[in-house]
Short mmCIF file of C-alpha atoms and ligand atoms in Angstrom, two decimals:
data_model
loop_
_atom_site.label_atom_id
_atom_site.label_comp_id
_atom_site.label_asym_id
_atom_site.label_seq_id
_atom_site.Cartn_x
_atom_site.Cartn_y
_atom_site.Cartn_z
CA MET A 1377 12.69 -44.11 -4.98
CA GLY A 1378 12.71 -44.37 -1.60
CA ARG A 1379 11.48 -48.64 -0.25
CA ARG A 1380 13.41 -47.97 1.89
CA GLN A 1381 14.79 -50.24 4.63
CA HIS A 1382 16.89 -49.59 7.86
CA ARG A 1383 19.43 -51.97 8.39
CA GLY A 1384 18.05 -54.34 7.01
CA ARG A 1385 14.50 -54.18 7.81
CA ARG A 1386 11.84 -53.35 6.07
CA LEU A 1387 9.71 -49.66 7.00
CA GLY A 1388 6.87 -51.06 5.32
CA ARG A 1389 4.93 -50.83 1.62
CA TRP A 1390 5.08 -48.06 -0.49
CA ARG A 1391 2.25 -46.97 -2.17
CA ARG A 1392 1.14 -44.26 -4.58
CA TRP A 1393 -1.97 -43.05 -4.26
CA ARG A 1394 -3.25 -39.65 -5.81
CA GLY A 1395 -0.01 -38.38 -7.71
CA ARG A 1396 2.48 -39.03 -4.31
CA TRP A 1397 3.86 -41.59 -2.46
CA GLU A 1398 3.22 -43.00 0.91
CA LEU A 1399 4.24 -45.03 3.21
CA VAL A 1400 1.87 -47.52 4.43
CA ALA A 1401 1.67 -49.76 7.59
CA ASP A 1402 1.52 -53.99 6.42
CA SER A 1403 2.08 -56.72 7.82
CA GLY A 1404 5.75 -57.48 6.89
CA SER A 1405 6.59 -54.13 8.93
CA ARG A 1406 6.65 -54.94 12.01
CA TRP A 1407 9.20 -52.20 13.34
CA ALA A 1408 7.59 -49.30 11.07
CA SER A 1409 6.03 -47.02 13.96
CA THR A 1410 2.22 -46.10 12.84
CA LYS A 1411 3.32 -42.18 12.92
CA ALA A 1412 6.45 -43.15 10.46
CA ALA A 1413 4.26 -44.97 8.68
CA THR A 1414 1.55 -42.20 8.24
CA PHE A 1415 3.41 -40.03 6.05
CA SER A 1416 5.52 -40.38 3.19
CA GLU A 1417 9.04 -39.08 1.94
CA SER A 1418 9.53 -35.57 0.98
CA VAL A 1419 8.68 -35.22 -2.38
CA ILE A 1420 10.68 -32.36 -2.97
CA ARG A 1421 13.55 -33.78 -2.15
CA GLU A 1422 12.81 -36.41 -4.17
CA MET A 1423 12.77 -33.84 -6.42
CA THR A 1424 16.42 -33.09 -6.24
CA ARG A 1425 17.28 -37.03 -6.65
CA LEU A 1426 15.42 -36.94 -10.17
CA CYS A 1427 17.09 -34.21 -11.11
CA THR A 1428 20.40 -35.16 -10.20
CA ALA A 1429 19.92 -38.39 -11.98
CA SER A 1430 18.91 -36.42 -14.92
CA GLY A 1431 21.17 -33.97 -15.14
CA GLY A 1432 18.41 -31.34 -15.31
CA VAL A 1433 18.21 -27.77 -13.94
CA ASN A 1434 16.90 -27.80 -10.19
CA LEU A 1435 14.55 -25.45 -9.33
CA ALA A 1436 12.37 -27.79 -7.19
CA GLN A 1437 14.84 -27.06 -3.50
CA GLY A 1438 15.07 -23.96 -2.23
CA PHE A 1439 18.83 -24.56 -1.44
CA PRO A 1440 20.89 -21.67 -3.30
CA ASP A 1441 23.90 -22.39 -5.59
CA PHE A 1442 25.96 -19.45 -5.07
CA PRO A 1443 28.25 -18.71 -2.38
CA CYS A 1444 27.82 -17.81 1.07
CA PRO A 1445 29.06 -14.10 2.86
CA GLN A 1446 32.83 -14.98 3.05
CA GLU A 1447 32.73 -13.74 6.75
CA LEU A 1448 31.42 -16.94 7.39
CA LYS A 1449 33.82 -19.11 5.74
CA ASP A 1450 35.87 -16.91 7.44
CA ALA A 1451 35.19 -17.36 11.39
CA ALA A 1452 33.83 -21.40 10.37
CA LYS A 1453 37.36 -21.95 9.43
CA GLN A 1454 39.01 -19.81 12.37
CA ALA A 1455 36.50 -21.52 15.30
CA ILE A 1456 37.88 -25.39 13.13
CA ASP A 1457 41.81 -23.95 13.46
CA ASP A 1458 41.30 -22.51 17.24
CA ASP A 1459 39.81 -25.89 18.36
CA VAL A 1460 36.87 -24.87 18.78
CA ASN A 1461 35.26 -28.80 18.54
CA GLN A 1462 33.47 -29.70 21.02
CA TYR A 1463 29.72 -29.34 22.46
CA ALA A 1464 28.81 -25.87 22.71
CA ILE A 1465 25.85 -25.36 25.34
CA THR A 1466 23.28 -26.90 24.48
CA TRP A 1467 20.95 -24.07 24.01
CA GLY A 1468 23.79 -22.21 21.48
CA ALA A 1469 27.16 -20.59 22.34
CA GLN A 1470 26.70 -17.91 24.63
CA ALA A 1471 28.53 -15.56 21.55
CA PHE A 1472 25.68 -16.40 19.11
CA ARG A 1473 22.72 -16.05 21.51
CA GLU A 1474 23.53 -12.57 21.95
CA GLY A 1475 24.63 -11.91 18.80
CA ILE A 1476 20.89 -12.66 18.11
CA ALA A 1477 19.51 -10.91 20.46
CA ALA A 1478 21.75 -7.75 19.65
CA LYS A 1479 20.57 -8.39 15.34
CA THR A 1480 17.07 -8.83 16.56
CA ALA A 1481 16.98 -5.14 18.19
CA ARG A 1482 19.21 -3.81 15.30
CA THR A 1483 16.63 -4.90 12.92
CA TYR A 1484 13.39 -4.34 14.93
CA PRO A 1485 13.77 -1.56 17.50
CA GLY A 1486 11.60 -2.05 20.35
CA TRP A 1487 11.44 -5.62 20.51
CA THR A 1488 13.68 -7.04 23.06
CA VAL A 1489 15.21 -10.31 23.77
CA ASP A 1490 16.77 -11.87 26.59
CA PRO A 1491 20.27 -13.73 25.52
CA GLU A 1492 20.22 -15.91 28.04
CA THR A 1493 16.72 -16.86 28.67
CA ASP A 1494 15.13 -16.11 25.23
CA VAL A 1495 17.02 -18.30 23.26
CA CYS A 1496 17.95 -21.61 21.60
CA VAL A 1497 19.96 -22.36 18.79
CA THR A 1498 18.75 -25.48 16.91
CA CYS A 1499 20.53 -27.30 13.98
CA GLY A 1500 17.96 -25.64 11.39
CA SER A 1501 14.68 -24.58 11.62
CA THR A 1502 13.32 -27.44 11.29
CA GLU A 1503 14.76 -28.92 14.24
CA ALA A 1504 13.12 -25.68 15.96
CA MET A 1505 9.85 -26.51 14.78
CA ILE A 1506 9.90 -30.32 15.77
CA ALA A 1507 11.59 -29.41 19.03
CA THR A 1508 8.48 -26.56 19.71
CA LEU A 1509 6.01 -28.57 18.58
CA LEU A 1510 6.89 -31.64 20.91
CA ALA A 1511 7.18 -28.98 23.58
CA THR A 1512 4.34 -27.38 23.60
CA VAL A 1513 1.37 -29.40 22.21
CA ASP A 1514 0.06 -32.32 23.88
CA PRO A 1515 -1.31 -35.82 21.66
CA GLY A 1516 -5.15 -34.36 19.89
CA ASP A 1517 -3.80 -30.82 20.47
CA GLU A 1518 -5.01 -29.16 17.34
CA VAL A 1519 -3.07 -26.91 15.94
CA VAL A 1520 -3.37 -24.67 12.93
CA ILE A 1521 -2.22 -24.62 9.36
CA PHE A 1522 -2.30 -22.33 6.70
CA GLU A 1523 -2.78 -23.62 3.29
CA PRO A 1524 -1.11 -24.59 1.35
CA PHE A 1525 1.81 -25.10 3.81
CA TYR A 1526 5.68 -25.74 3.40
CA GLU A 1527 5.55 -29.90 3.33
CA ASN A 1528 7.34 -30.41 7.11
CA TYR A 1529 4.50 -29.04 9.22
CA GLY A 1530 1.92 -31.66 8.13
CA PRO A 1531 4.59 -34.72 9.77
CA ASP A 1532 5.32 -31.90 12.59
CA ALA A 1533 1.99 -32.16 14.06
CA ILE A 1534 1.74 -36.17 13.51
CA LEU A 1535 5.09 -36.27 15.35
CA SER A 1536 4.06 -34.05 17.93
CA GLY A 1537 0.82 -35.59 18.28
CA ALA A 1538 -1.71 -32.69 17.63
CA THR A 1539 -4.09 -32.34 15.01
CA PRO A 1540 -3.59 -30.05 12.40
CA ARG A 1541 -6.59 -27.65 11.18
CA TYR A 1542 -5.94 -26.04 7.97
CA VAL A 1543 -7.25 -22.69 6.88
CA ARG A 1544 -6.93 -21.57 3.35
CA LEU A 1545 -4.84 -18.70 1.66
CA HIS A 1546 -7.39 -17.89 -1.19
CA ALA A 1547 -5.78 -17.88 -4.35
CA PRO A 1548 -5.32 -15.34 -6.34
CA ASP A 1549 -4.06 -13.10 -3.94
CA TRP A 1550 -3.32 -15.85 -1.34
CA THR A 1551 -6.10 -14.36 0.97
CA ILE A 1552 -7.25 -15.07 4.76
CA ASP A 1553 -11.22 -14.97 5.26
CA GLU A 1554 -11.71 -14.07 8.45
CA ALA A 1555 -14.54 -16.25 8.91
CA GLU A 1556 -12.54 -19.72 8.39
CA LEU A 1557 -10.03 -18.32 10.37
CA ARG A 1558 -12.18 -17.49 13.59
CA ALA A 1559 -14.17 -21.25 12.43
CA ALA A 1560 -10.73 -22.83 13.19
CA PHE A 1561 -9.97 -21.44 16.45
CA SER A 1562 -11.72 -23.00 19.50
CA ASP A 1563 -10.60 -24.92 22.69
CA ARG A 1564 -8.73 -27.63 21.50
CA THR A 1565 -6.23 -25.14 19.56
CA ARG A 1566 -2.80 -25.25 21.02
CA ALA A 1567 -0.79 -22.97 18.66
CA VAL A 1568 -1.09 -21.61 14.94
CA ILE A 1569 1.60 -21.97 12.98
CA VAL A 1570 2.38 -18.62 10.23
CA ASN A 1571 5.00 -18.72 8.12
CA THR A 1572 6.07 -15.47 6.23
CA PRO A 1573 7.30 -14.71 3.90
CA HIS A 1574 5.22 -17.84 2.97
CA ASN A 1575 6.60 -21.20 1.00
CA PRO A 1576 5.08 -21.64 -1.12
CA THR A 1577 2.86 -18.80 -2.01
CA GLY A 1578 5.36 -16.04 -1.43
CA LYS A 1579 2.72 -14.35 0.50
CA VAL A 1580 3.59 -12.03 2.87
CA PHE A 1581 1.44 -11.67 6.37
CA SER A 1582 -0.23 -8.18 6.44
CA ARG A 1583 0.07 -6.40 10.00
CA ALA A 1584 -3.85 -6.45 9.93
CA GLU A 1585 -3.53 -10.03 9.20
CA LEU A 1586 -1.11 -10.54 12.24
CA GLU A 1587 -3.54 -8.20 14.28
CA LEU A 1588 -6.45 -10.73 13.65
CA ILE A 1589 -4.64 -13.67 14.38
CA GLY A 1590 -3.66 -12.12 17.27
CA GLU A 1591 -6.98 -10.94 19.11
CA LEU A 1592 -7.81 -15.06 18.31
CA CYS A 1593 -4.66 -16.60 20.20
CA GLN A 1594 -5.29 -14.58 22.92
CA ARG A 1595 -9.63 -15.22 22.86
CA HIS A 1596 -8.56 -18.91 23.18
CA ASP A 1597 -5.63 -18.83 25.22
CA VAL A 1598 -3.31 -20.20 21.89
CA LEU A 1599 0.60 -20.05 20.95
CA CYS A 1600 1.54 -18.49 17.68
CA LEU A 1601 4.15 -19.77 16.17
CA THR A 1602 6.42 -18.75 12.85
CA ASP A 1603 9.16 -19.49 10.80
CA GLU A 1604 10.61 -16.35 9.66
CA ILE A 1605 13.27 -17.78 7.68
CA TYR A 1606 12.44 -15.73 4.82
CA GLU A 1607 12.79 -12.27 6.89
CA HIS A 1608 15.15 -10.58 4.80
CA ILE A 1609 14.12 -12.05 0.99
CA ILE A 1610 11.45 -9.53 0.69
CA TYR A 1611 9.82 -7.22 -2.35
CA ASP A 1612 7.25 -4.84 -2.22
CA ALA A 1613 6.15 -5.78 0.89
CA GLU A 1614 7.26 -4.66 4.99
CA HIS A 1615 8.30 -8.25 6.82
CA VAL A 1616 6.68 -7.81 10.31
CA PRO A 1617 7.22 -10.32 12.92
CA PRO A 1618 4.24 -11.42 14.82
CA ALA A 1619 5.84 -11.53 18.10
CA THR A 1620 5.67 -7.68 17.58
CA ALA A 1621 1.68 -7.67 17.26
CA PRO A 1622 -0.09 -6.82 19.69
CA GLY A 1623 -1.48 -9.65 21.40
CA LEU A 1624 0.94 -12.02 20.16
CA GLU A 1625 4.12 -10.49 22.04
CA ASP A 1626 3.49 -12.81 24.78
CA ARG A 1627 2.99 -16.08 23.44
CA THR A 1628 4.84 -16.28 20.12
CA VAL A 1629 7.29 -18.72 19.51
CA THR A 1630 10.20 -16.47 16.48
CA ILE A 1631 11.91 -19.49 14.31
CA ASN A 1632 14.56 -18.64 12.07
CA ALA A 1633 18.02 -20.24 10.91
CA LEU A 1634 21.29 -18.93 9.30
CA SER A 1635 20.01 -21.21 6.23
CA LYS A 1636 18.75 -18.90 3.85
CA THR A 1637 19.33 -15.78 4.83
CA TYR A 1638 23.01 -16.63 4.87
CA ALA A 1639 22.61 -19.12 1.77
CA VAL A 1640 24.12 -21.66 3.65
CA THR A 1641 21.15 -24.29 3.93
CA GLY A 1642 24.01 -27.43 5.17
CA TRP A 1643 24.79 -25.69 8.42
CA ARG A 1644 21.90 -26.54 10.05
CA VAL A 1645 22.26 -23.40 11.90
CA GLY A 1646 19.23 -22.29 13.82
CA TRP A 1647 17.69 -21.13 16.51
CA ALA A 1648 13.76 -20.14 18.86
CA ILE A 1649 12.65 -16.81 20.42
CA ALA A 1650 10.83 -16.84 22.98
CA PRO A 1651 9.96 -15.81 26.38
CA ALA A 1652 12.01 -17.43 29.20
CA GLY A 1653 8.50 -19.72 30.01
CA ILE A 1654 8.59 -21.26 26.77
CA THR A 1655 12.28 -21.49 26.03
CA SER A 1656 12.55 -23.10 29.10
CA SER A 1657 10.25 -25.90 27.83
CA ILE A 1658 12.04 -25.58 24.16
CA ARG A 1659 15.65 -25.83 25.45
CA LYS A 1660 14.57 -29.73 27.13
CA VAL A 1661 13.41 -31.40 24.04
CA HIS A 1662 16.01 -29.37 22.04
CA ASP A 1663 18.69 -31.07 24.31
CA PHE A 1664 17.36 -34.53 23.98
CA LEU A 1665 16.95 -34.25 20.48
CA THR A 1666 20.05 -33.01 18.92
CA VAL A 1667 22.18 -32.04 22.26
CA GLY A 1668 23.14 -28.73 20.01
CA ALA A 1669 24.15 -27.61 16.69
CA ALA A 1670 27.71 -27.38 15.12
CA ALA A 1671 29.68 -25.58 17.05
CA PRO A 1672 32.40 -23.83 14.73
CA LEU A 1673 28.89 -23.65 12.93
CA GLN A 1674 27.62 -21.16 15.74
CA ALA A 1675 31.35 -18.99 15.62
CA ALA A 1676 30.06 -18.70 11.60
CA GLY A 1677 26.84 -17.88 13.08
CA THR A 1678 28.12 -15.24 15.66
CA ALA A 1679 29.71 -13.47 12.32
CA ALA A 1680 26.29 -13.67 10.45
CA MET A 1681 24.59 -11.31 13.03
CA ALA A 1682 27.19 -8.77 13.09
CA LEU A 1683 27.23 -8.07 8.85
CA PRO A 1684 25.96 -5.12 8.40
CA ALA A 1685 22.27 -3.77 7.45
CA ASP A 1686 23.64 -3.12 3.85
CA TYR A 1687 23.80 -6.66 3.56
CA TYR A 1688 20.10 -7.47 3.82
CA LEU A 1689 19.76 -4.94 1.15
CA ARG A 1690 21.75 -6.59 -1.48
CA THR A 1691 20.35 -9.63 -0.59
CA ALA A 1692 16.62 -8.45 -0.92
CA VAL A 1693 17.95 -6.63 -4.71
CA ALA A 1694 20.06 -9.68 -5.53
CA TYR A 1695 16.68 -11.41 -4.86
CA ARG A 1696 14.58 -8.90 -6.97
CA GLU A 1697 16.67 -9.86 -10.18
CA ARG A 1698 16.35 -13.24 -10.16
CA ARG A 1699 12.34 -13.39 -9.45
CA ASP A 1700 11.61 -11.00 -11.91
CA LEU A 1701 13.70 -13.28 -14.36
CA LEU A 1702 11.74 -15.80 -13.57
CA CYS A 1703 8.67 -14.30 -13.67
CA GLU A 1704 9.16 -13.16 -17.39
CA VAL A 1705 10.45 -16.89 -17.96
CA LEU A 1706 7.60 -18.42 -16.57
CA ASP A 1707 5.28 -16.02 -17.74
CA GLN A 1708 6.16 -17.02 -21.71
CA ALA A 1709 6.10 -20.33 -21.01
CA GLY A 1710 2.45 -19.82 -19.86
CA PHE A 1711 2.31 -20.62 -16.90
CA ALA A 1712 -0.51 -18.15 -14.24
CA PHE A 1713 0.94 -17.29 -10.66
CA ARG A 1714 0.94 -14.44 -8.78
CA VAL A 1715 4.47 -12.31 -8.56
CA PRO A 1716 5.50 -13.33 -5.51
CA ASP A 1717 6.37 -10.84 -2.29
CA GLY A 1718 8.46 -13.03 -0.75
CA ALA A 1719 10.71 -15.89 -0.43
CA TYR A 1720 11.86 -16.82 -3.21
CA TYR A 1721 9.73 -19.39 -4.32
CA VAL A 1722 6.95 -18.79 -7.69
CA LEU A 1723 3.59 -20.87 -7.70
CA THR A 1724 1.86 -21.63 -10.88
CA THR A 1725 -0.86 -22.87 -12.42
CA THR A 1726 -0.47 -25.51 -15.29
CA GLY A 1727 -3.12 -24.57 -16.84
CA ALA A 1728 -3.16 -25.89 -20.52
CA LEU A 1729 0.21 -26.81 -20.43
CA ASP A 1730 -0.59 -29.97 -18.26
CA PRO A 1731 -4.50 -30.04 -19.25
CA GLY A 1732 -5.03 -33.64 -17.18
CA ARG A 1733 -3.92 -31.61 -13.80
CA ASP A 1734 -1.78 -33.96 -12.82
CA SER A 1735 0.74 -32.17 -11.31
CA SER A 1736 2.85 -35.19 -10.20
CA ALA A 1737 3.02 -36.44 -13.59
CA PHE A 1738 4.12 -33.14 -15.28
CA ALA A 1739 6.95 -32.43 -12.84
CA ARG A 1740 8.57 -36.17 -13.61
CA ARG A 1741 7.94 -35.51 -17.27
CA LEU A 1742 9.66 -31.93 -16.95
CA VAL A 1743 12.32 -32.86 -15.28
CA VAL A 1744 13.17 -35.15 -17.61
CA ASP A 1745 12.02 -32.63 -20.97
CA PRO A 1746 13.00 -30.28 -20.74
CA GLY A 1747 14.95 -30.90 -17.87
CA VAL A 1748 13.99 -28.31 -14.72
CA ALA A 1749 12.72 -29.25 -11.73
CA ALA A 1750 9.81 -28.59 -9.44
CA VAL A 1751 7.74 -29.38 -7.31
CA PRO A 1752 4.33 -30.71 -7.87
CA GLY A 1753 1.67 -28.50 -6.04
CA THR A 1754 0.34 -31.86 -4.60
CA SER A 1755 2.77 -31.95 -1.96
CA PHE A 1756 1.14 -28.58 -0.38
CA TYR A 1757 -1.82 -29.02 0.26
CA ALA A 1758 -3.16 -31.81 3.02
CA ASP A 1759 -5.77 -33.14 0.26
CA PRO A 1760 -2.83 -33.45 -2.52
CA ALA A 1761 -5.77 -33.07 -4.94
CA ASP A 1762 -6.07 -29.20 -4.07
CA GLY A 1763 -2.21 -29.04 -5.85
CA ALA A 1764 -3.43 -30.12 -8.85
CA GLY A 1765 -2.87 -28.12 -11.77
CA GLN A 1766 0.10 -26.40 -9.32
CA LEU A 1767 3.47 -26.18 -9.59
CA ARG A 1768 6.35 -24.63 -7.43
CA PHE A 1769 9.01 -22.97 -8.92
CA ALA A 1770 12.30 -22.13 -6.59
CA PHE A 1771 15.07 -19.21 -7.89
CA PRO A 1772 17.53 -18.61 -5.45
CA LYS A 1773 20.13 -19.02 -8.04
CA ARG A 1774 22.90 -17.65 -9.99
CA LEU A 1775 21.58 -16.05 -12.77
CA GLU A 1776 22.95 -18.33 -15.33
CA THR A 1777 21.34 -21.00 -14.24
CA LEU A 1778 18.14 -19.11 -13.91
CA ARG A 1779 18.50 -18.17 -17.85
CA ALA A 1780 19.69 -22.24 -18.64
CA ALA A 1781 16.36 -23.26 -17.39
CA ALA A 1782 14.59 -20.59 -19.19
CA GLU A 1783 16.27 -21.47 -22.97
CA ARG A 1784 15.27 -25.33 -21.82
CA LEU A 1785 11.39 -23.64 -20.42
CA GLU A 1786 10.98 -22.16 -24.43
CA ARG A 1787 10.67 -26.39 -25.54
CA LEU A 1788 7.72 -26.58 -23.55
CA THR A 1789 4.70 -26.26 -25.66
CA ALA A 1790 0.92 -27.00 -24.25
CA PRO A 1791 -0.46 -29.75 -26.34
CA PRO A 1792 -2.27 -29.21 -29.03
CA PRO A 1793 -6.20 -29.18 -27.98
CA ALA A 1794 -7.98 -32.53 -28.35
N1 PLP B 2454 10.52 -23.73 6.67
C1 PLP B 2454 10.69 -22.89 5.68
C2 PLP B 2454 8.81 -22.68 5.20
C3 PLP B 2454 10.66 -23.59 4.48
O1 PLP B 2454 11.21 -23.51 3.26
C4 PLP B 2454 12.67 -24.00 4.36
C5 PLP B 2454 13.00 -24.70 3.86
O2 PLP B 2454 12.89 -24.69 2.38
C6 PLP B 2454 12.60 -24.58 5.74
C7 PLP B 2454 11.81 -24.21 7.48
C8 PLP B 2454 14.13 -25.38 6.50
O3 PLP B 2454 14.13 -24.05 7.21
P1 PLP B 2454 16.10 -24.99 7.41
O4 PLP B 2454 16.82 -25.54 6.53
O5 PLP B 2454 16.75 -24.00 8.33
O6 PLP B 2454 16.34 -26.38 8.63
#
């Protein structure tokens, strides 16, 4: 795996520590910045590579294996035929920004977005998050992050110079302890990252939780950066956009993308919505980071924003079927978990299946025999030891793929007690 060289130069020394690879600056790595040497390669994307090599069923990385809507393909093809080949406006093609604003207002009546001043189109929500942090946070500021967390937020905080303050979501229901959250906010806090629906737990933040976050953001003058990429993948709960919660209306950056809702994770088109004063900073950083997202794919984004409400209903119904199938399979295989309310992951406790609670070794074993890739829980915690004994399975897959995983997982048996 990634003992990476960059243009023939050595970046650092890879070492395995507590079940994960990390890059350590050493005397030979004259070219690794301290920041780059501080975090390791994505384990999620590494599991995908291992899975491809072993011919397994990939339930590790969260990307769909089914087609995207025809409307998006037609619009992308048309844009290419129409020679939409040059840079779009750096903060996004006008029609796409108008589509984002109109869809937001349609979906959440009362929430008004000005496409001229409040939207910045980016290369996926990944870029939207790092551009937002670089635009709003200074080195030394603290950023509150709920843990377990989507693994990008750790490196995002490091790259922006921020110090992460982790607040635990408590199993089994992934609840917030109010006192712990209050204690995490201080004069040093600049932002809180809220991901709802949540990867990896499937938690959907309730209105009451968002009101508490709103109260704390107001009291400490803090920004709320929300990642709502699973907004439409929701089962037994209501998605409340934090930007509509009391106290958060004028201090929230809402990050989203085409990636998950429209099954186009490889297109790399996302956006941030925020009040004009915040958006102007994000647009400047975005311009110098990437200039802009692919112009023909922004045209497809305009088509996506015009899809009828029925598309989102059908998407949620299809995901429920996938969720229920995978949950049944995991239950029979002996994993314990809380059924997710949103997003497309099941975070499991491995229990007797992995008595040594070495998730990393267990995931590496599973990908070879019986041939199913999952992500070790260690990837979702600041201290990997906290994710020991957990594995995350993703289900944005055709039912055939999930059934193939089911057949393989049937072969999985707990080792006899010692
Ligand atoms: N945010 C969350 C919570 C995710 O789970 C993912 C992908 O798994 C991303 C962001 C990445 O989004 P994008 O492909 O739009 O960069």
